[in-house]
């Protein structure tokens, strides 16, 4: 009888029979040739999550909770006690010219409501209009115009310090020269010295809050 023959069969033959039977059952269940009709398999019955979409581990790791990086540049404002403070300001990344124009525009606009609430102000005021003319060999030439009135004498070095320290914080700018209709404008240094030559951050650093 068949059962007796299997029972007396060698172990290797028995294993082969069992494996063959298992493969045949799987093929029949999947609608392989020899089955009478295609068979549908419920997704819940598919083992090991074989129907789940493949996940690229490199993509998965790069799409974690990584904060978006925002470019900033320091814009110098007037703090309590007449000290110039660097206020990090968001900007669109770009060339030195584009970054300088954004910094000047932000400086021209003055402190935000939050910055005013924190005690920050500007010595420039609405009377001064600034626009970037060019950047040549590290020197930014800035057109300056007074729209109305004049700055108080004691505020002039602070206003100039705001412009110079802000612009020299932009990569590629080492010095600043103010011009009016193309002609150099005298700039007042701390202590009252006047110069028409390009000035650097070091010339106004004593007006800023110490760093480091």
Short mmCIF file of the C-alpha atoms (twelve columns), coordinates in Angstrom:
data_MODEL
# 
_entry.id   MODEL 
# 
loop_
_atom_site.group_PDB 
_atom_site.id 
_atom_site.type_symbol 
_atom_site.label_atom_id 
_atom_site.label_alt_id 
_atom_site.label_comp_id 
_atom_site.label_asym_id 
_atom_site.label_seq_id 
_atom_site.Cartn_x 
_atom_site.Cartn_y 
_atom_site.Cartn_z 
_atom_site.pdbx_PDB_model_num 
ATOM 1   C CA . UNK A 1   0.000  0.000   0.000   1 
ATOM 2   C CA . UNK A 2   1.264  3.550   -0.705  1 
ATOM 3   C CA . UNK A 3   1.622  4.476   2.924   1 
ATOM 4   C CA . UNK A 4   3.827  1.490   3.516   1 
ATOM 5   C CA . UNK A 5   6.069  2.318   0.587   1 
ATOM 6   C CA . UNK A 6   6.574  5.929   1.840   1 
ATOM 7   C CA . UNK A 7   7.230  4.757   5.329   1 
ATOM 8   C CA . UNK A 8   9.936  2.464   4.063   1 
ATOM 9   C CA . UNK A 9   11.454 4.996   1.690   1 
ATOM 10  C CA . UNK A 10  14.836 6.524   2.422   1 
ATOM 11  C CA . UNK A 11  14.854 9.918   4.239   1 
ATOM 12  C CA . UNK A 12  16.153 11.789  1.166   1 
ATOM 13  C CA . UNK A 13  13.307 10.499  -0.976  1 
ATOM 14  C CA . UNK A 14  10.767 11.454  1.686   1 
ATOM 15  C CA . UNK A 15  12.074 15.043  1.870   1 
ATOM 16  C CA . UNK A 16  11.938 15.315  -1.925  1 
ATOM 17  C CA . UNK A 17  8.327  14.181  -1.965  1 
ATOM 18  C CA . UNK A 18  7.322  16.723  0.688   1 
ATOM 19  C CA . UNK A 19  9.100  19.601  -1.060  1 
ATOM 20  C CA . UNK A 20  7.536  18.650  -4.389  1 
ATOM 21  C CA . UNK A 21  4.109  18.559  -2.821  1 
ATOM 22  C CA . UNK A 22  4.581  21.990  -1.221  1 
ATOM 23  C CA . UNK A 23  5.768  23.603  -4.483  1 
ATOM 24  C CA . UNK A 24  2.875  22.074  -6.347  1 
ATOM 25  C CA . UNK A 25  0.403  23.459  -3.828  1 
ATOM 26  C CA . UNK A 26  1.851  26.963  -4.117  1 
ATOM 27  C CA . UNK A 27  1.764  26.899  -7.924  1 
ATOM 28  C CA . UNK A 28  -1.804 25.700  -7.895  1 
ATOM 29  C CA . UNK A 29  -2.818 28.482  -5.521  1 
ATOM 30  C CA . UNK A 30  -1.251 31.145  -7.747  1 
ATOM 31  C CA . UNK A 31  -3.012 30.068  -10.887 1 
ATOM 32  C CA . UNK A 32  0.082  28.511  -12.490 1 
ATOM 33  C CA . UNK A 33  -0.220 26.186  -15.499 1 
ATOM 34  C CA . UNK A 34  -2.104 23.103  -14.527 1 
ATOM 35  C CA . UNK A 35  -4.622 24.936  -12.314 1 
ATOM 36  C CA . UNK A 36  -8.198 25.139  -13.483 1 
ATOM 37  C CA . UNK A 37  -8.624 28.895  -12.909 1 
ATOM 38  C CA . UNK A 38  -6.655 31.917  -11.616 1 
ATOM 39  C CA . UNK A 39  -6.780 32.279  -7.870  1 
ATOM 40  C CA . UNK A 40  -7.007 35.584  -6.047  1 
ATOM 41  C CA . UNK A 41  -4.891 36.010  -2.924  1 
ATOM 42  C CA . UNK A 42  -5.942 38.444  -0.225  1 
ATOM 43  C CA . UNK A 43  -3.206 41.053  0.454   1 
ATOM 44  C CA . UNK A 44  -3.356 40.174  4.142   1 
ATOM 45  C CA . UNK A 45  -2.335 36.610  3.282   1 
ATOM 46  C CA . UNK A 46  0.849  37.609  1.421   1 
ATOM 47  C CA . UNK A 47  3.746  36.945  3.809   1 
ATOM 48  C CA . UNK A 48  6.634  39.199  4.819   1 
ATOM 49  C CA . UNK A 49  5.096  42.388  3.417   1 
ATOM 50  C CA . UNK A 50  6.005  41.471  -0.165  1 
ATOM 51  C CA . UNK A 51  3.358  43.857  -1.544  1 
ATOM 52  C CA . UNK A 52  4.718  46.847  0.378   1 
ATOM 53  C CA . UNK A 53  6.581  49.417  -1.790  1 
ATOM 54  C CA . UNK A 54  10.332 49.269  -1.509  1 
ATOM 55  C CA . UNK A 55  11.888 52.025  0.593   1 
ATOM 56  C CA . UNK A 56  15.212 53.504  -0.377  1 
ATOM 57  C CA . UNK A 57  17.131 53.830  2.927   1 
ATOM 58  C CA . UNK A 58  19.147 56.759  1.574   1 
ATOM 59  C CA . UNK A 59  15.975 58.681  0.681   1 
ATOM 60  C CA . UNK A 60  14.335 57.769  3.950   1 
ATOM 61  C CA . UNK A 61  17.273 59.045  5.976   1 
ATOM 62  C CA . UNK A 62  17.467 62.299  4.035   1 
ATOM 63  C CA . UNK A 63  13.775 63.051  4.500   1 
ATOM 64  C CA . UNK A 64  13.821 62.963  8.276   1 
ATOM 65  C CA . UNK A 65  13.131 65.843  10.595  1 
ATOM 66  C CA . UNK A 66  16.057 67.918  9.323   1 
ATOM 67  C CA . UNK A 67  15.373 71.667  9.733   1 
ATOM 68  C CA . UNK A 68  15.505 73.715  6.553   1 
ATOM 69  C CA . UNK A 69  18.625 75.846  6.358   1 
ATOM 70  C CA . UNK A 70  17.987 79.581  6.036   1 
ATOM 71  C CA . UNK A 71  20.697 81.968  4.825   1 
ATOM 72  C CA . UNK A 72  21.254 85.030  7.011   1 
ATOM 73  C CA . UNK A 73  23.531 88.057  7.026   1 
ATOM 74  C CA . UNK A 74  24.182 90.471  9.910   1 
ATOM 75  C CA . UNK A 75  22.445 93.844  9.698   1 
ATOM 76  C CA . UNK A 76  23.746 96.294  12.293  1 
ATOM 77  C CA . UNK A 77  21.210 98.210  14.355  1 
ATOM 78  C CA . UNK A 78  21.511 100.650 17.222  1 
ATOM 79  C CA . UNK A 79  21.125 99.117  20.642  1 
ATOM 80  C CA . UNK A 80  20.747 100.638 24.074  1 
ATOM 81  C CA . UNK A 81  23.668 102.801 25.106  1 
ATOM 82  C CA . UNK A 82  24.545 103.682 21.491  1 
ATOM 83  C CA . UNK A 83  26.164 100.319 20.731  1 
ATOM 84  C CA . UNK A 84  25.808 98.750  17.273  1 
ATOM 85  C CA . UNK A 85  24.434 95.223  17.411  1 
ATOM 86  C CA . UNK A 86  24.383 92.580  14.675  1 
ATOM 87  C CA . UNK A 87  20.853 91.374  13.936  1 
ATOM 88  C CA . UNK A 88  20.855 88.156  11.846  1 
ATOM 89  C CA . UNK A 89  18.588 88.801  8.860   1 
ATOM 90  C CA . UNK A 90  17.188 86.147  6.463   1 
ATOM 91  C CA . UNK A 91  18.250 86.688  2.848   1 
ATOM 92  C CA . UNK A 92  18.020 84.863  -0.459  1 
ATOM 93  C CA . UNK A 93  21.409 83.300  -1.268  1 
ATOM 94  C CA . UNK A 94  23.116 84.877  -4.259  1 
ATOM 95  C CA . UNK A 95  26.123 86.843  -5.461  1 
ATOM 96  C CA . UNK A 96  27.878 89.479  -3.363  1 
ATOM 97  C CA . UNK A 97  25.929 92.168  -5.223  1 
ATOM 98  C CA . UNK A 98  22.587 90.473  -4.579  1 
ATOM 99  C CA . UNK A 99  23.393 89.887  -0.905  1 
ATOM 100 C CA . UNK A 100 24.590 93.492  -0.455  1 
ATOM 101 C CA . UNK A 101 21.436 94.884  -2.074  1 
ATOM 102 C CA . UNK A 102 19.261 92.804  0.241   1 
ATOM 103 C CA . UNK A 103 21.258 93.905  3.284   1 
ATOM 104 C CA . UNK A 104 20.992 97.574  2.303   1 
ATOM 105 C CA . UNK A 105 17.265 97.232  1.699   1 
ATOM 106 C CA . UNK A 106 16.821 95.637  5.103   1 
ATOM 107 C CA . UNK A 107 18.977 98.322  6.716   1 
ATOM 108 C CA . UNK A 108 16.961 101.029 4.950   1 
ATOM 109 C CA . UNK A 109 13.695 99.559  6.249   1 
ATOM 110 C CA . UNK A 110 14.854 99.865  9.847   1 
ATOM 111 C CA . UNK A 111 14.118 97.550  12.770  1 
ATOM 112 C CA . UNK A 112 11.173 95.181  12.693  1 
ATOM 113 C CA . UNK A 113 8.422  95.443  15.301  1 
ATOM 114 C CA . UNK A 114 10.040 92.614  17.251  1 
ATOM 115 C CA . UNK A 115 13.442 94.328  17.135  1 
ATOM 116 C CA . UNK A 116 11.951 97.639  18.298  1 
ATOM 117 C CA . UNK A 117 10.276 95.823  21.156  1 
ATOM 118 C CA . UNK A 118 13.719 94.471  22.066  1 
ATOM 119 C CA . UNK A 119 15.100 98.022  22.244  1 
ATOM 120 C CA . UNK A 120 16.784 98.201  18.825  1 
ATOM 121 C CA . UNK A 121 16.679 101.321 16.641  1 
ATOM 122 C CA . UNK A 122 18.495 102.863 13.667  1 
ATOM 123 C CA . UNK A 123 20.585 106.008 13.387  1 
ATOM 124 C CA . UNK A 124 19.860 106.210 9.670   1 
ATOM 125 C CA . UNK A 125 16.208 107.116 9.790   1 
ATOM 126 C CA . UNK A 126 13.998 107.912 6.814   1 
ATOM 127 C CA . UNK A 127 16.118 110.899 5.789   1 
ATOM 128 C CA . UNK A 128 18.880 108.755 4.272   1 
ATOM 129 C CA . UNK A 129 18.482 106.882 0.993   1 
ATOM 130 C CA . UNK A 130 21.101 104.252 0.129   1 
ATOM 131 C CA . UNK A 131 21.635 102.281 -3.075  1 
ATOM 132 C CA . UNK A 132 24.470 100.020 -4.198  1 
ATOM 133 C CA . UNK A 133 26.375 101.355 -7.210  1 
ATOM 134 C CA . UNK A 134 29.005 98.649  -7.668  1 
ATOM 135 C CA . UNK A 135 31.427 96.248  -6.020  1 
ATOM 136 C CA . UNK A 136 34.919 96.592  -7.422  1 
ATOM 137 C CA . UNK A 137 37.946 94.678  -6.082  1 
ATOM 138 C CA . UNK A 138 36.280 94.244  -2.695  1 
ATOM 139 C CA . UNK A 139 35.086 97.860  -2.368  1 
ATOM 140 C CA . UNK A 140 31.350 98.533  -2.325  1 
ATOM 141 C CA . UNK A 141 30.413 101.960 -3.701  1 
ATOM 142 C CA . UNK A 142 27.127 103.180 -2.246  1 
ATOM 143 C CA . UNK A 143 25.093 106.159 -3.468  1 
ATOM 144 C CA . UNK A 144 23.805 108.202 -0.518  1 
ATOM 145 C CA . UNK A 145 21.143 110.901 -0.601  1 
ATOM 146 C CA . UNK A 146 19.401 112.905 2.085   1 
ATOM 147 C CA . UNK A 147 15.686 113.002 1.410   1 
ATOM 148 C CA . UNK A 148 14.881 115.632 4.019   1 
ATOM 149 C CA . UNK A 149 16.739 117.251 6.881   1 
ATOM 150 C CA . UNK A 150 20.103 116.136 8.187   1 
ATOM 151 C CA . UNK A 151 21.416 113.640 10.669  1 
ATOM 152 C CA . UNK A 152 22.436 114.910 14.082  1 
ATOM 153 C CA . UNK A 153 26.221 115.269 14.252  1 
ATOM 154 C CA . UNK A 154 26.585 112.671 17.005  1 
ATOM 155 C CA . UNK A 155 24.525 110.179 14.987  1 
ATOM 156 C CA . UNK A 156 26.602 110.388 11.793  1 
ATOM 157 C CA . UNK A 157 29.395 107.969 12.854  1 
ATOM 158 C CA . UNK A 158 26.760 105.511 14.131  1 
ATOM 159 C CA . UNK A 159 24.799 105.703 10.875  1 
ATOM 160 C CA . UNK A 160 27.955 105.197 8.842   1 
ATOM 161 C CA . UNK A 161 28.994 102.363 11.145  1 
ATOM 162 C CA . UNK A 162 25.689 100.613 10.473  1 
ATOM 163 C CA . UNK A 163 26.300 100.787 6.719   1 
ATOM 164 C CA . UNK A 164 29.974 99.797  6.809   1 
ATOM 165 C CA . UNK A 165 29.657 96.940  9.313   1 
ATOM 166 C CA . UNK A 166 26.591 95.568  7.523   1 
ATOM 167 C CA . UNK A 167 28.126 95.587  4.045   1 
ATOM 168 C CA . UNK A 168 31.535 94.259  5.084   1 
ATOM 169 C CA . UNK A 169 29.734 91.269  6.620   1 
ATOM 170 C CA . UNK A 170 28.846 90.208  3.055   1 
ATOM 171 C CA . UNK A 171 31.352 87.821  1.475   1 
ATOM 172 C CA . UNK A 172 33.472 89.606  -1.127  1 
ATOM 173 C CA . UNK A 173 33.192 93.088  0.432   1 
ATOM 174 C CA . UNK A 174 36.146 94.400  2.422   1 
ATOM 175 C CA . UNK A 175 35.582 98.173  2.324   1 
ATOM 176 C CA . UNK A 176 32.877 100.757 1.635   1 
ATOM 177 C CA . UNK A 177 32.924 104.138 -0.079  1 
ATOM 178 C CA . UNK A 178 29.956 106.507 -0.105  1 
ATOM 179 C CA . UNK A 179 29.392 108.590 -3.228  1 
ATOM 180 C CA . UNK A 180 26.945 111.246 -4.357  1 
ATOM 181 C CA . UNK A 181 26.458 111.635 -8.103  1 
ATOM 182 C CA . UNK A 182 29.656 109.638 -8.541  1 
ATOM 183 C CA . UNK A 183 31.804 111.838 -6.292  1 
ATOM 184 C CA . UNK A 184 33.202 110.485 -2.998  1 
ATOM 185 C CA . UNK A 185 31.453 111.719 0.137   1 
ATOM 186 C CA . UNK A 186 33.355 112.583 3.315   1 
ATOM 187 C CA . UNK A 187 32.767 109.933 5.937   1 
ATOM 188 C CA . UNK A 188 33.097 110.695 9.630   1 
ATOM 189 C CA . UNK A 189 35.114 108.160 11.596  1 
ATOM 190 C CA . UNK A 190 34.702 107.678 15.358  1 
ATOM 191 C CA . UNK A 191 36.545 110.596 16.938  1 
ATOM 192 C CA . UNK A 192 35.575 113.074 14.241  1 
ATOM 193 C CA . UNK A 193 38.181 112.414 11.544  1 
ATOM 194 C CA . UNK A 194 36.814 112.838 7.980   1 
ATOM 195 C CA . UNK A 195 37.908 110.804 4.974   1 
ATOM 196 C CA . UNK A 196 36.820 110.253 1.381   1 
ATOM 197 C CA . UNK A 197 38.823 107.028 1.085   1 
ATOM 198 C CA . UNK A 198 37.147 103.619 1.356   1 
ATOM 199 C CA . UNK A 199 36.701 102.546 4.982   1 
ATOM 200 C CA . UNK A 200 36.683 99.094  6.552   1 
ATOM 201 C CA . UNK A 201 34.945 97.355  9.434   1 
ATOM 202 C CA . UNK A 202 37.998 97.987  11.603  1 
ATOM 203 C CA . UNK A 203 37.380 101.742 11.316  1 
ATOM 204 C CA . UNK A 204 34.002 101.397 13.087  1 
ATOM 205 C CA . UNK A 205 34.531 98.278  15.171  1 
ATOM 206 C CA . UNK A 206 34.834 100.292 18.403  1 
ATOM 207 C CA . UNK A 207 31.161 101.293 17.988  1 
ATOM 208 C CA . UNK A 208 29.994 97.662  17.871  1 
ATOM 209 C CA . UNK A 209 29.308 95.245  20.670  1 
ATOM 210 C CA . UNK A 210 32.423 93.168  21.333  1 
ATOM 211 C CA . UNK A 211 32.223 89.628  19.957  1 
ATOM 212 C CA . UNK A 212 33.858 86.434  21.160  1 
# 
